[in-house]
Coordinates of C-alpha atoms in Angstrom, one line a residue:
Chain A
X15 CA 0.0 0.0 0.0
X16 CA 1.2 3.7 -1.2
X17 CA 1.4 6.6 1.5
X18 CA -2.0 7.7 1.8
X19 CA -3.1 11.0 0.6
X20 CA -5.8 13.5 1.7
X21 CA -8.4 16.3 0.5
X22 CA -7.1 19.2 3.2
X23 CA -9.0 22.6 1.3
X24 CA -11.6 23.0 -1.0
X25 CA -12.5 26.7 -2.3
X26 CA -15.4 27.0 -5.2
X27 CA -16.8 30.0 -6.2
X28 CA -20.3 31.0 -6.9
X29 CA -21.9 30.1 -10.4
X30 CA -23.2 32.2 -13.1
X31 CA -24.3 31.7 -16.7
X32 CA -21.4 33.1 -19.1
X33 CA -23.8 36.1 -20.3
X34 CA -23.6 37.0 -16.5
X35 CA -20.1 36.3 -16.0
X36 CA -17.8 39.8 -16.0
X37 CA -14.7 38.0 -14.6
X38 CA -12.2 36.3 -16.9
X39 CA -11.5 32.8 -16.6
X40 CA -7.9 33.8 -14.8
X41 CA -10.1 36.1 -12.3
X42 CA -12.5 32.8 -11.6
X43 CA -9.7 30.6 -11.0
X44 CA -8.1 32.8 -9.2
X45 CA -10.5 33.1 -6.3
X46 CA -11.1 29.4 -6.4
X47 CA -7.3 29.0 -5.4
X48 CA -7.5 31.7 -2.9
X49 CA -10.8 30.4 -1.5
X50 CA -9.1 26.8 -1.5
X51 CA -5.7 28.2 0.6
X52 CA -7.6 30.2 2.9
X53 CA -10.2 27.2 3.8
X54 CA -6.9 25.0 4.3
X55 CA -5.1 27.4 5.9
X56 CA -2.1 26.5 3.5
X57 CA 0.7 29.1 2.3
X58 CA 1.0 29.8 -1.6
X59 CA 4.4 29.0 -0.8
X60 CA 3.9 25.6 1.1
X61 CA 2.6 23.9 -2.5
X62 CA 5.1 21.7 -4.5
X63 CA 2.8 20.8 -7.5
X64 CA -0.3 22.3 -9.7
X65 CA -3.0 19.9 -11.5
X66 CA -4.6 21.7 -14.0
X67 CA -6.9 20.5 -16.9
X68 CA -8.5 22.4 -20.1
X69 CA -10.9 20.8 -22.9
X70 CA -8.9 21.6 -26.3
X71 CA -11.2 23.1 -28.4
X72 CA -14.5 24.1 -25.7
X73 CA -12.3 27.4 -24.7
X74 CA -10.7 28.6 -28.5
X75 CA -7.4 28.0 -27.0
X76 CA -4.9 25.1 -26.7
X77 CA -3.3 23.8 -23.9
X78 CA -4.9 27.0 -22.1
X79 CA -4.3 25.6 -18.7
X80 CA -0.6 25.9 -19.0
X81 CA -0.6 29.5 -19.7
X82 CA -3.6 30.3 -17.5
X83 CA -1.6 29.0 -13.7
X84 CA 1.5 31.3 -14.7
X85 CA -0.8 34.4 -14.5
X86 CA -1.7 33.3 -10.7
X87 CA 0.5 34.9 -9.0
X88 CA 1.7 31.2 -7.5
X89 CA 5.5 30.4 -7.5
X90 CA 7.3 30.0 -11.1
X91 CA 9.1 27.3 -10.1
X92 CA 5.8 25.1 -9.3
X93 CA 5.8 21.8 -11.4
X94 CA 2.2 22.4 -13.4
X95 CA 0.5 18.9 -14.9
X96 CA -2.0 19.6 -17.2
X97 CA -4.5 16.7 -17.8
X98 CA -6.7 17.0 -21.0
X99 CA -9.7 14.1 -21.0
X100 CA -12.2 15.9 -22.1
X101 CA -15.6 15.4 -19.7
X102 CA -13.5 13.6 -17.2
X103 CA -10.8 15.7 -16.8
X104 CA -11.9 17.0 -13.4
X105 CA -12.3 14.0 -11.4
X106 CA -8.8 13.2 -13.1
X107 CA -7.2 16.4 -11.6
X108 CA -8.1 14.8 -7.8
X109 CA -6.9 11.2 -8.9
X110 CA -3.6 12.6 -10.3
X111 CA -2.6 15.2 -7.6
X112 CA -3.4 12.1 -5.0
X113 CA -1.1 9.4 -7.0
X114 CA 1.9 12.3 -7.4
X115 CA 1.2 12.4 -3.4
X116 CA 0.9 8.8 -2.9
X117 CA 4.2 8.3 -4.6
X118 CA 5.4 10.2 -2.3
X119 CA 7.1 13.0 -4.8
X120 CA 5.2 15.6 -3.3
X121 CA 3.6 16.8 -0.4
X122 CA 1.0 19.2 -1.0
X123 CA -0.7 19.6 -4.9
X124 CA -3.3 22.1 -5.7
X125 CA -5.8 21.2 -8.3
X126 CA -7.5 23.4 -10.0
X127 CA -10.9 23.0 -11.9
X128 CA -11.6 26.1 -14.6
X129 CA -14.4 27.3 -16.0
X130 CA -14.1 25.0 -19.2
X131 CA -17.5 26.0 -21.2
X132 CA -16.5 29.2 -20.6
X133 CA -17.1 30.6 -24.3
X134 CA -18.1 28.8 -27.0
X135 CA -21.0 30.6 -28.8
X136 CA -22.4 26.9 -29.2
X137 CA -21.1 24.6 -27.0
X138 CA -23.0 21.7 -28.8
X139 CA -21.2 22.1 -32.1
X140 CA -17.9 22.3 -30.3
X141 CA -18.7 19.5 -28.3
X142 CA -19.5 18.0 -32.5
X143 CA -15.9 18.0 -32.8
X144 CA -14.6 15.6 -29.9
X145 CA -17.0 13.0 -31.8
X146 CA -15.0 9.9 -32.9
X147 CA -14.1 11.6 -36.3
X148 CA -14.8 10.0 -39.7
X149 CA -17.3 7.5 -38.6
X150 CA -19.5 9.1 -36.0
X151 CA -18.7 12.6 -36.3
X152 CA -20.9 13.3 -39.3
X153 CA -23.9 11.9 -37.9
X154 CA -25.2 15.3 -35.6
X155 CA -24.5 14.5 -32.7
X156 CA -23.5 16.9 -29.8
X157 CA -23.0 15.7 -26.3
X158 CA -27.1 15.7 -25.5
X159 CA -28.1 13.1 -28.7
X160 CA -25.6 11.0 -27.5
X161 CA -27.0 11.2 -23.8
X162 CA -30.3 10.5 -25.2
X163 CA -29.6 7.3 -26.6
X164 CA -29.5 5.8 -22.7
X165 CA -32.7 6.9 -21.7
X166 CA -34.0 5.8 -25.0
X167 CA -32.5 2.2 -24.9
X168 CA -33.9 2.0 -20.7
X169 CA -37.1 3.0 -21.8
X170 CA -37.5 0.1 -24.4
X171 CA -36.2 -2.0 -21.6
X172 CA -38.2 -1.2 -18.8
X173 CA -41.4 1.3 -20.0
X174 CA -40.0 4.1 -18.3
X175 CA -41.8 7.3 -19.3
X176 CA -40.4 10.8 -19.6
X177 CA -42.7 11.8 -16.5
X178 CA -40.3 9.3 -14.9
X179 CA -37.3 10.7 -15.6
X180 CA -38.1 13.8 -14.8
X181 CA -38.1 13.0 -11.3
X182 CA -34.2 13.2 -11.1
X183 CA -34.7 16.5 -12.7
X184 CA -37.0 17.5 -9.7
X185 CA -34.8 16.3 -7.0
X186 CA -31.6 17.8 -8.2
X187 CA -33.2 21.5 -8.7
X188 CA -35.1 21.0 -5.0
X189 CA -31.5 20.3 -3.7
X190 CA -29.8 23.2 -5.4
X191 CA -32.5 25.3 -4.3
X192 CA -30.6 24.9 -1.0
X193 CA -27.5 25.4 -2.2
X194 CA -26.0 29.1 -2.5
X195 CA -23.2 28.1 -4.5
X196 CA -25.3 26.6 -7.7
X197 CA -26.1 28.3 -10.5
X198 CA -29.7 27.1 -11.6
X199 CA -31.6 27.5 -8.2
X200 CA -34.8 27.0 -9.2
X201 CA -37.3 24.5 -8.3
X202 CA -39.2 22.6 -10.7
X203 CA -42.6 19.9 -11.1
X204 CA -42.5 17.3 -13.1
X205 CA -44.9 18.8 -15.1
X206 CA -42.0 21.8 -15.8
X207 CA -39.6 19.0 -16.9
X208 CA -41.8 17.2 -19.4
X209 CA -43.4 20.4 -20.7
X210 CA -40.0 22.1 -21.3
X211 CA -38.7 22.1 -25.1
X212 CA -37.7 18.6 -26.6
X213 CA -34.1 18.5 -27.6
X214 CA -33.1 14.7 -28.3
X215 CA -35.8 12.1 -27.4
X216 CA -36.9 11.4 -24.6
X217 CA -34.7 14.4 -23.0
X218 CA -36.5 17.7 -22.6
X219 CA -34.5 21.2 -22.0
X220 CA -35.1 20.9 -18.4
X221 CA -33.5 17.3 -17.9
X222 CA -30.2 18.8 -19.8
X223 CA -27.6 21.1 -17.8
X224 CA -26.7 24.5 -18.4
X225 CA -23.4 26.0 -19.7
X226 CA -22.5 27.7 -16.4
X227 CA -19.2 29.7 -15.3
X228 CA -17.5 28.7 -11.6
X229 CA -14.4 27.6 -10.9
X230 CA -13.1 25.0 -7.9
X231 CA -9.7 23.9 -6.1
X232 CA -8.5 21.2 -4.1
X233 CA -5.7 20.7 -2.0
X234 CA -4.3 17.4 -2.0
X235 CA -1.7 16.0 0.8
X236 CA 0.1 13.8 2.2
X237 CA -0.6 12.8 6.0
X238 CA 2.4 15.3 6.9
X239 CA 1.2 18.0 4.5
X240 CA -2.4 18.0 6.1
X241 CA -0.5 18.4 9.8
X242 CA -1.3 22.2 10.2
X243 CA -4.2 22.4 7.5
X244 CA -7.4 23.6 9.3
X245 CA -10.2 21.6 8.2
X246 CA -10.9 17.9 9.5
X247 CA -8.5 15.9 6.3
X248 CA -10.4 13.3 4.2
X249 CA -8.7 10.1 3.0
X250 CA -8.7 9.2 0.0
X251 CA -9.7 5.8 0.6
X252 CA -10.1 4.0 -2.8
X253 CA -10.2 5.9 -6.7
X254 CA -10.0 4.0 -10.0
X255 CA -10.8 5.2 -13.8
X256 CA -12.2 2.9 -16.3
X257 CA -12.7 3.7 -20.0
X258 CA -15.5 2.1 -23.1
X259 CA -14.8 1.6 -26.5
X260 CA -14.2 5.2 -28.2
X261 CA -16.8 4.7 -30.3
X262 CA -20.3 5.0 -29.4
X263 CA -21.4 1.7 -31.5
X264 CA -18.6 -0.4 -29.6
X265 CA -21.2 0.0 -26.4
X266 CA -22.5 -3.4 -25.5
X267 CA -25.9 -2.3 -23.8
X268 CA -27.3 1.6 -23.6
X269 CA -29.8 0.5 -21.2
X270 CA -27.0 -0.4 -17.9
X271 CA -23.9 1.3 -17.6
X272 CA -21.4 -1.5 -17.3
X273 CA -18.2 0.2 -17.7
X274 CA -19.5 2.5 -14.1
X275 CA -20.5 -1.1 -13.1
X276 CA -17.1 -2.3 -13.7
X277 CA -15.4 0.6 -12.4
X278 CA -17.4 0.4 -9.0
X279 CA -16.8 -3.2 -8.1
X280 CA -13.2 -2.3 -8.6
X281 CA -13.1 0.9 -6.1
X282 CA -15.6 -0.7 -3.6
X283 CA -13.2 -3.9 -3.5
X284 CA -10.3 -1.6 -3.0
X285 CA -12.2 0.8 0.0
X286 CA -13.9 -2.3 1.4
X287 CA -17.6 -1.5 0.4
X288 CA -19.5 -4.3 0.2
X289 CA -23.5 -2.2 0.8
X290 CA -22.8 0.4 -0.9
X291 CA -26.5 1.7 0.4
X292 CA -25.7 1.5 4.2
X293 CA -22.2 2.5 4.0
X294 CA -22.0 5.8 2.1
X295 CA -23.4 8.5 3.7
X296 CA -23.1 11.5 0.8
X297 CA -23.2 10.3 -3.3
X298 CA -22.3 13.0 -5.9
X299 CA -23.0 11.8 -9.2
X300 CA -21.6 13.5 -12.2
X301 CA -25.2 13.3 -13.9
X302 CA -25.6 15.9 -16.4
X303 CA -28.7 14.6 -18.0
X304 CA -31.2 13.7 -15.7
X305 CA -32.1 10.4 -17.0
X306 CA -28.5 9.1 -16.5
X307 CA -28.8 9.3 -12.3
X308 CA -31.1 6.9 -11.6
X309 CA -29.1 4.3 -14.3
X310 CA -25.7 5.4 -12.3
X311 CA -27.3 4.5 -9.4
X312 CA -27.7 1.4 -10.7
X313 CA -24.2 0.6 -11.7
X314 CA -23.0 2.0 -8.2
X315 CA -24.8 -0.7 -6.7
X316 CA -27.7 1.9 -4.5
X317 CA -30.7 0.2 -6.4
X318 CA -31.2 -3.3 -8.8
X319 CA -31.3 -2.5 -12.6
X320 CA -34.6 -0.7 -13.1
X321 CA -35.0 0.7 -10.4
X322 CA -33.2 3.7 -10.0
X323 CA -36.2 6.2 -10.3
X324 CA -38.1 4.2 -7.8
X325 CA -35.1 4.9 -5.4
X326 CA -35.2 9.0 -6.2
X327 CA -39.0 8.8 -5.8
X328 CA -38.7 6.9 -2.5
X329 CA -37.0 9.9 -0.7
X330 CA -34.0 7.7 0.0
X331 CA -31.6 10.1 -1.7
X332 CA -33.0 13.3 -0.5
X333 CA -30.9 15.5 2.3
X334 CA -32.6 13.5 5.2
X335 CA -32.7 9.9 3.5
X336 CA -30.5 7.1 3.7
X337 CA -27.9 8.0 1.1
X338 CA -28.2 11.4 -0.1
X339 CA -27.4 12.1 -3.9
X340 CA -26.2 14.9 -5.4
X341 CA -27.2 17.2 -2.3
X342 CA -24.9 20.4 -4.3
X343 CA -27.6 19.9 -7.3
X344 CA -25.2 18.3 -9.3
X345 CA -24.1 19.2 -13.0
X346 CA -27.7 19.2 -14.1
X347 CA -27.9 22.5 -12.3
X348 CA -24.6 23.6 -12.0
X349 CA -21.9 22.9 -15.2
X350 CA -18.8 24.7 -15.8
X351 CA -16.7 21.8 -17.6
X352 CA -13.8 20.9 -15.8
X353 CA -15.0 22.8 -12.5
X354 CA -18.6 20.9 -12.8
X355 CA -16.4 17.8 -13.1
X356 CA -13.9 18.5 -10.4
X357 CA -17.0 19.7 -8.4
X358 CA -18.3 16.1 -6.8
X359 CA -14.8 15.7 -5.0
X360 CA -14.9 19.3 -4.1
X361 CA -18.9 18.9 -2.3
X362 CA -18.3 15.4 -0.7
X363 CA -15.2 16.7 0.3
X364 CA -16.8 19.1 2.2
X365 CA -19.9 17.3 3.4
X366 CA -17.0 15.1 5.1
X367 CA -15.2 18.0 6.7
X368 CA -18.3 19.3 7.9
X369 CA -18.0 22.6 5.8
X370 CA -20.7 21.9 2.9
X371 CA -23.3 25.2 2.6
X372 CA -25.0 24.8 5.8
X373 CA -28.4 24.1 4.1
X374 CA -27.3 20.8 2.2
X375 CA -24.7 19.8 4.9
X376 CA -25.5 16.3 6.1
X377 CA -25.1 15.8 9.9
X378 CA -21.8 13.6 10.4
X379 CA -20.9 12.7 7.2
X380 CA -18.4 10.3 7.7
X381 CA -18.2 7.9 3.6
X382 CA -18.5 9.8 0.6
X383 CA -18.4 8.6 -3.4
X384 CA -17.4 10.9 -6.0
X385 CA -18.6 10.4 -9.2
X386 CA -17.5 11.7 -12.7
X387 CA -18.0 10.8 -16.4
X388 CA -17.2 12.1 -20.2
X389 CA -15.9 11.7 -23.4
X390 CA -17.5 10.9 -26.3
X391 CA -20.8 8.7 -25.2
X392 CA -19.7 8.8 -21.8
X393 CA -16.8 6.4 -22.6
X394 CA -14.6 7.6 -19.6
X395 CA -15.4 7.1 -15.5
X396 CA -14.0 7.8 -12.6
X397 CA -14.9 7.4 -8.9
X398 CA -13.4 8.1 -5.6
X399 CA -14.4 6.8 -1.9
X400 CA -13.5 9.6 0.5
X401 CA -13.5 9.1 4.0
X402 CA -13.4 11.9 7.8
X403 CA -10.1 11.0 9.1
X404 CA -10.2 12.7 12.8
X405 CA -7.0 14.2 14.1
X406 CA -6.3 12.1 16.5
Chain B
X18 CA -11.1 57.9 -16.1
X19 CA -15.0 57.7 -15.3
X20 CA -16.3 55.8 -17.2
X21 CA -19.3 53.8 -15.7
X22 CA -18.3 49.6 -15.2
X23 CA -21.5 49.0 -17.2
X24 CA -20.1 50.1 -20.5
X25 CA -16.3 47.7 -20.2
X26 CA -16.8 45.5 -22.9
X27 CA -17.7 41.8 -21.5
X28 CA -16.3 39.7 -24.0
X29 CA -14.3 39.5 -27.5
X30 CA -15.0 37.2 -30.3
X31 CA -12.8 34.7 -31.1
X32 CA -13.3 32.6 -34.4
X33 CA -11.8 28.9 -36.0
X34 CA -11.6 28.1 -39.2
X35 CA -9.8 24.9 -39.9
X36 CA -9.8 22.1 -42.5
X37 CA -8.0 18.4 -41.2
X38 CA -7.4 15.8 -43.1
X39 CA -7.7 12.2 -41.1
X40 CA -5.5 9.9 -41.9
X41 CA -8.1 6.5 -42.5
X42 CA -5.1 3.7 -42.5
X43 CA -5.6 0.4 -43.7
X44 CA -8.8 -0.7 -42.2
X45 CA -10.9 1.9 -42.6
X46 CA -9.8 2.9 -46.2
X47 CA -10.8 -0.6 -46.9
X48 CA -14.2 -0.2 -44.9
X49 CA -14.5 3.2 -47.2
X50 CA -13.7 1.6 -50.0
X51 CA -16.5 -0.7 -50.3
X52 CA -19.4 1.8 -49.0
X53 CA -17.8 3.1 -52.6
X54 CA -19.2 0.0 -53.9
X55 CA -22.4 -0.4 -51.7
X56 CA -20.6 -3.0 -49.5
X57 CA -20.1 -2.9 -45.7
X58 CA -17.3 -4.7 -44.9
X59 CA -16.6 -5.5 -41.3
X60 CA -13.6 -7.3 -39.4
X61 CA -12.7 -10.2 -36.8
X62 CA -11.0 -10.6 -33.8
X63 CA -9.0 -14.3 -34.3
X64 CA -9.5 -14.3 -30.1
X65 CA -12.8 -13.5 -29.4
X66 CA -14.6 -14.1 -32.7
X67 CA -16.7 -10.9 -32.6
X68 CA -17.7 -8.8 -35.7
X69 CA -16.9 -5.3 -35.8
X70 CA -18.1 -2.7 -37.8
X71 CA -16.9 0.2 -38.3
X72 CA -13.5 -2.6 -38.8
X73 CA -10.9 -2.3 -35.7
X74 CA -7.0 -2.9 -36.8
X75 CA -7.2 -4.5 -33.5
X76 CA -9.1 -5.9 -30.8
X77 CA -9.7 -4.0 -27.4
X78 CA -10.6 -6.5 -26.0
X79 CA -8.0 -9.2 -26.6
X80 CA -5.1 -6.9 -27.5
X81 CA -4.3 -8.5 -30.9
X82 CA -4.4 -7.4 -34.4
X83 CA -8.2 -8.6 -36.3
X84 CA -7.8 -10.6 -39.4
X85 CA -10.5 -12.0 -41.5
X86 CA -12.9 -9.8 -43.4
X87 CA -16.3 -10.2 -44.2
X88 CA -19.2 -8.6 -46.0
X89 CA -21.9 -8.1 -43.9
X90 CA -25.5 -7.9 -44.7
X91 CA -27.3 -4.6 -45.3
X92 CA -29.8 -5.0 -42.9
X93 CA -29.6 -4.9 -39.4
X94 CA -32.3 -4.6 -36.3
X95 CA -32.4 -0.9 -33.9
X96 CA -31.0 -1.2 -30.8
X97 CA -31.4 2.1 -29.7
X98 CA -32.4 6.0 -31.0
X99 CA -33.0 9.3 -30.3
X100 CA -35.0 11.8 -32.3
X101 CA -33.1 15.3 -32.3
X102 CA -35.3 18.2 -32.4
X103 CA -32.3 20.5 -32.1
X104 CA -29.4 20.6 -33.9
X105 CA -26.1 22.7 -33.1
X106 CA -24.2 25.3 -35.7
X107 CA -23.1 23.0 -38.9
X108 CA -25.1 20.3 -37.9
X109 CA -28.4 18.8 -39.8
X110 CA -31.9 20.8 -40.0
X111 CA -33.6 18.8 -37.1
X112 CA -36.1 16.8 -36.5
X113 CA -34.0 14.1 -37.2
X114 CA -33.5 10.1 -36.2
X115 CA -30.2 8.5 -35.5
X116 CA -29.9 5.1 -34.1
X117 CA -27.6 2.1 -33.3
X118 CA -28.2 -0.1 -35.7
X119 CA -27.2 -4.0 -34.5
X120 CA -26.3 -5.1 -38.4
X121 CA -27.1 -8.8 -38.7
X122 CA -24.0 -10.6 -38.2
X123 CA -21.6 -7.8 -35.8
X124 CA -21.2 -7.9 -32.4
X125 CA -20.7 -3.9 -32.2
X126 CA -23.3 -0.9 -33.4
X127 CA -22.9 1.2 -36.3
X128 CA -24.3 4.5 -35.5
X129 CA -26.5 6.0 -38.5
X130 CA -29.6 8.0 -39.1
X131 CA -32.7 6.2 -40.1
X132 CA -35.9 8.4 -42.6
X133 CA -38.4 7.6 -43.3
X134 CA -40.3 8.6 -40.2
X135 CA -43.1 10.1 -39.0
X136 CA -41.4 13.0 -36.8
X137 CA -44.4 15.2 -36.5
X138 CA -45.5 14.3 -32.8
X139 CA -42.8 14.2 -30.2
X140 CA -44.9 12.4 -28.1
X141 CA -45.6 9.9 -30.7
X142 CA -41.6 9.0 -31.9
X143 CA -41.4 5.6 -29.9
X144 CA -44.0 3.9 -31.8
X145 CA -42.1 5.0 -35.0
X146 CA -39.3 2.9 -34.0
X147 CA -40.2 -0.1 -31.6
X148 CA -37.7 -2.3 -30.1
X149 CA -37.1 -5.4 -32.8
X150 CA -37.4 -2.7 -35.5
X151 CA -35.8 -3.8 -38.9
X152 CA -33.7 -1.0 -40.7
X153 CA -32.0 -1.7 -44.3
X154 CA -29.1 0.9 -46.2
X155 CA -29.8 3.0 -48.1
X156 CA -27.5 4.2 -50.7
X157 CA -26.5 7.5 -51.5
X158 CA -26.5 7.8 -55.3
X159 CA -22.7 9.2 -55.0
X160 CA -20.7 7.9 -52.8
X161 CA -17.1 9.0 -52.3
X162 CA -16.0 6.4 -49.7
X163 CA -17.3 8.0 -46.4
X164 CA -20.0 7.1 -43.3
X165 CA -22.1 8.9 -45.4
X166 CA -21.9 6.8 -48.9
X167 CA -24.8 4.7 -46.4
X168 CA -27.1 8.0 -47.0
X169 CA -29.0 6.2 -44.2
X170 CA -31.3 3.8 -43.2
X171 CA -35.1 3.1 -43.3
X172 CA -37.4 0.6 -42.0
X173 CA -38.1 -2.3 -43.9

C-alpha cells in the first residue's frame, strides 16, 4: 500500500451563466485558489505541485491551462500537470494530484478546476468535434443526442416514461434550491420538466444542464502535509478510472452502464464496500442529464437495474434519506466543464469535513463517493471513496 | 477615467476556421472503400470471434491485431435512437433520427440515421421505432468512400 493521501481545502466560487459572468477565466480561477488556501489554511508557498486541466477546443485556446496557472501569482518554479480528458478531466485532476502524493514526490498539490465552457457561442457544435471523427462525427451529434440514446434504450427496456425521468430532474433543482453556490436555483414539477422544449428524445431542455461559469480547487496532501491544515482531512480511501470503447457503436448495452459497473466493483473492492446503500453516507454523481442518475445509481450498486427512479422517488436520496445524492444539485444545475467535473470531489469533500453550505450539509458525514464521467458517449469514468479522518 | 463599469466590454470574439485531413489507415480505407461499392465490410477478432463494424485494426478487448474480413449484410435490427429536435451550428436541419443499428451478423453498433419517419409528434416517436425494429441501407447515389456513402437507413 502507497502513503495515503488526503483532501485538506476546498474553495469553489459561486456560479453564473457566461452572459452573467464579468470575470475572466484567470479572475475565476483565481479566487477558487485563494478560496481553497484560505479554507486549508495552507501558504502559496507551502505547495510543491499544480494539477490543472483544459478541454482543447471548448475554450478557443490550446493547452490553455498551461498559460492560465502562470498568470496566478503562484510560485514559477511550481511543477504544473495539465491533464486534458475531455468530460472527465476534473475528477482526473483529484486522482492525479493524490497518486503524485501517494508516490510520495510531493507533499502538498493544488488542483485546479476552470471554467471550461466558458465561451463557445455553441457549446454543442464544439462539443461535434470531440466526436470519434470519420465515422460518428458526421452523424449530428452533440453531447445531449448521445446522452439520449441511454434513456431511449432504458425506456424500451423497462417502459420508463419521460414523467419518470423527470423526477431526477425534480430532486436535483429542489437540492440546489438549497445550495447558494449553484447556478440554476430553481425548483421545478415534473410537469415543468416534461413540458420544457424537446431536444433529443426522450430528453427535454429541463433534464439537460446549463453552460455555467464557476471555478473549484482542491488541496491534496500527504498525511504530513495535512498536519497544520485547518479543516478535519479526508482520506482518500479508494479511486479508479475505467474507460469504453471510443466509439459510441462499440457499447455493448445503452440501457445499464457497465463500464461505471465495472469501475465500482473495482473501487468498492479496494475501499472495502460491500453495501454500498448502508455505508455511504453522501453520493455526488456526475449526472448531467437527468435520465443518467437513476441508471448510475444502478451501476453504483444503491438500487437493482430498473429501479433507480423508484429509489429517487422513494425519498431515500434526499438530504434526510439514507444515502443522499447529489445534495450540491449536481451538473444538471450547476456545469462549468472541468469545474462541474472537479465539483463532486470538491462537495463530498466538504460534506465530510463538515463545511458543505450549511443548508445541504449532512449531519456527520463520515463515507462519501465521488462520481464523474465524459468523453464521447460517456466512454470515460472515474470514482473516488473519500472518507473523515479525525485528528487524532 | 469615469467611465461607468457597465459600459467595459464583457467579452471579444474569437473565431476557428480549420480544414484536417484524417488519416483512414488500412482498415478503414478498406471499410471506405466498399461503401464506394455499396458493401459494408466488417472485421474479426482471431481471439474472441466478434464482428466489428466500423472494422478495428485490432481488438480492445484481446489486445491483438483482427484478421478476417467479411461482407456483412445490409440489414440490421435498432438497438437504440434518439430523435433530435435540435441541432447545433453546422449540424443537420432537425427533427432528425439517429440510431444504433445492431447489423445482422456484428457484435458492435454502427451509428446512423434512419428516414423515413413520421417525426411530427414528439410524443408519438417511440412507436415509430419499436424495439425489434428492422432497418436496411440506403445508398447514397454518389458515394465517395465516407460514413455517409450509407445516405442512411429506413425501416423495412
Amino acid at each position: 500500500m502507497p502513503r495515503p493521501a488526503f483532501i485538506a481545502g476546498a474553495g469553489i466560487t459561486a456560479a453564473t451563466s457566461p452572459r452573467k459572468q464579468t470575470s475572466s477565466a484567470t479572475e475565476l480561477v483565481q479566487e477558487a485558489v485563494w478560496k481553497a488556501l484560505e479554507h486549508a489554511n495552507a501558504s502559496a508557498d507551502s505547495l510543491d505541485g499544480l494539477v490543472i486541466g483544459n478541454i482543447d477546443g471548448f475554450e478557443g485556446t490550446v493547452l490553455g491551462a498551461k498559460h492560465l496557472v502562470r498568470g496566478l501569482g503562484l510560485s514559477p518554479d511550481l511543477p504544473v500537470t495539465v491533464l486534458n480528458t475531455g468530460g472527465t478531466t476534473g475528477g482526473n485532476l483529484m486522482q492525479v494530484a493524490a497518486r503524485q502524493v501517494r508516490a510520495g514526490d510531493r507533499e502538498r498539490v493544488l488542483c485546479i478546476g476552470g471554467p471550461t465552457f466558458y465561451g463557445a457561442e455553441d457549446l454543442q457544435a464544439a462539443i461535434n468535434t470531440n466526436s470519434p471523427m470519420v465515422v460518428e462525427q458526421p452523424l449530428g451529434m452533440g453531447a445531449y443526442h448521445m446522452g439520449a440514446f441511454y434513456p431511449s434504450a432504458y425506456q424500451e427496456l423497462y417502459g420508463t416514461t419521460v414523467e419518470d425521468f423527470a423526477v431526477s430532474a425534480v430532486q436535483d433543482h429542489a437540492h440546489a434550491a438549497r445550495n447558494p453556490l449553484a447556478h440554476l436555483r430553481n425548483e421545478l414539477t415534473i410537469e415543468d420538466v416534461v413540458q420544457s422544449r424537446p431536444l433529443s428524445s426522450p430528453m427535454t431542455m429541463a433534464m439537460v444542464c446549463p453552460v455555467s461559469t464557476s471555478a473549484n480547487a482542491l488541496l491534496i496532501t500527504s498525511e504530513a502535509g495535512a498536519v497544520s491544515t485547518r479543516p478535519t482531512p479526508v482520506l482518500i480511501r479508494a479511486m479508479g478510472t475505467s474507460s469504453d470503447p471510443y466509439l459510441g457503436g462499440g457499447k455493448s448495452d445503452f440501457a445499464f452502464m457497465e463500464n461505471l459497473a465495472i469501475l465500482a466493483r473495482r473501487v468498492y473492492a479496494q475501499a472495502g464496500i460491500t453495501d454500498p446503500r448502508a455505508q455511504f453516507d453522501v453520493v455526488e454523481v456526475f449526472s448531467p442529464y437527468a435520465p443518467m442518475q437513476p441508471m448510475q445509481l444502478e451501476a453504483l450498486g444503491f438500487a437493482a437495474p430498473g429501479t433507480g427512479i423508484e429509489l429517487i422517488r422513494s425519498g431515500a436520496t434526499r438530504i434526510d434519506g439514507e444515502v443522499p445524492v447529489n445534495l450540491s444539485g449536481g451538473p444538471l444545475c450547476t456545469n462549468a466543464g472541468v469545474a462541474g467535473e472537479l465539483a463532486p470531489c470538491v462537495y463530498v469533500a466538504l460534506q465530510l469535513m463538515g463545511d458543505a453550505p450549511p443548508d445541504i450539509q449532512v449531519d456527520g458525514a463520515r463515507l462519501g463517493l465521488a462520481h464523474g464521467t465524459g468523453g464521447s458517449f460517456f466512454q470515460f469514468e472515474n470514482l473516488a471513496v473519500l472518507e473523515r479522518h479525525d485528528r487524532s | 477615467m469615469n467611465l461607468p463599469v457597465s459600459s467595459n466590454p464583457v467579452t471579444q470574439r474569437v473565431h476557428w476556421d480549420l480544414n484536417y485531413d484524417i488519416h483512414l489507415g488500412a482498415t478503414w480505407g478498406r471499410f471506405m472503400a466498399g461503401l464506394r461499392q455499396k458493401q459494408i465490410l466488417a472485421n474479426r477478432c482471431p481471439d474472441c470471434g466478434r464482428t466489428f463494424v466500423p472494422p478495428q485494426p485490432y481488438c480492445e478487448a484481446c489486445f491483438v491485431p483482427t484478421g478476417e474480413w467479411v461482407e456483412l449484410g445490409q440489414e440490421g435490427t435498432v438497438e437504440a435512437f434518439t430523435v433530435a429536435w435540435q441541432s447545433f451550428r453546422g449540424g443537420p436541419q432537425p427533427p432528425y433520427a439517429i440510431a444504433a443499428v445492431r447489423l445482422d451478423g456484428a457484435d458492435t453498433l454502427l451509428m446512423h440515421y434512419v428516414q423515413g419517419l413520421d417525426l411530427s409528434d414528439p410524443n408519438a416517436v417511440r412507436e415509430q421505432l419499436p424495439a425489434g425494429s428492422r432497418v436496411r441501407a440506403i445508398w447514397s447515389p454518389e458515394r465517395l468512400g465516407q460514413i455517409l456513402d450509407i445516405a442512411h437507413f429506413e425501416k423495412i
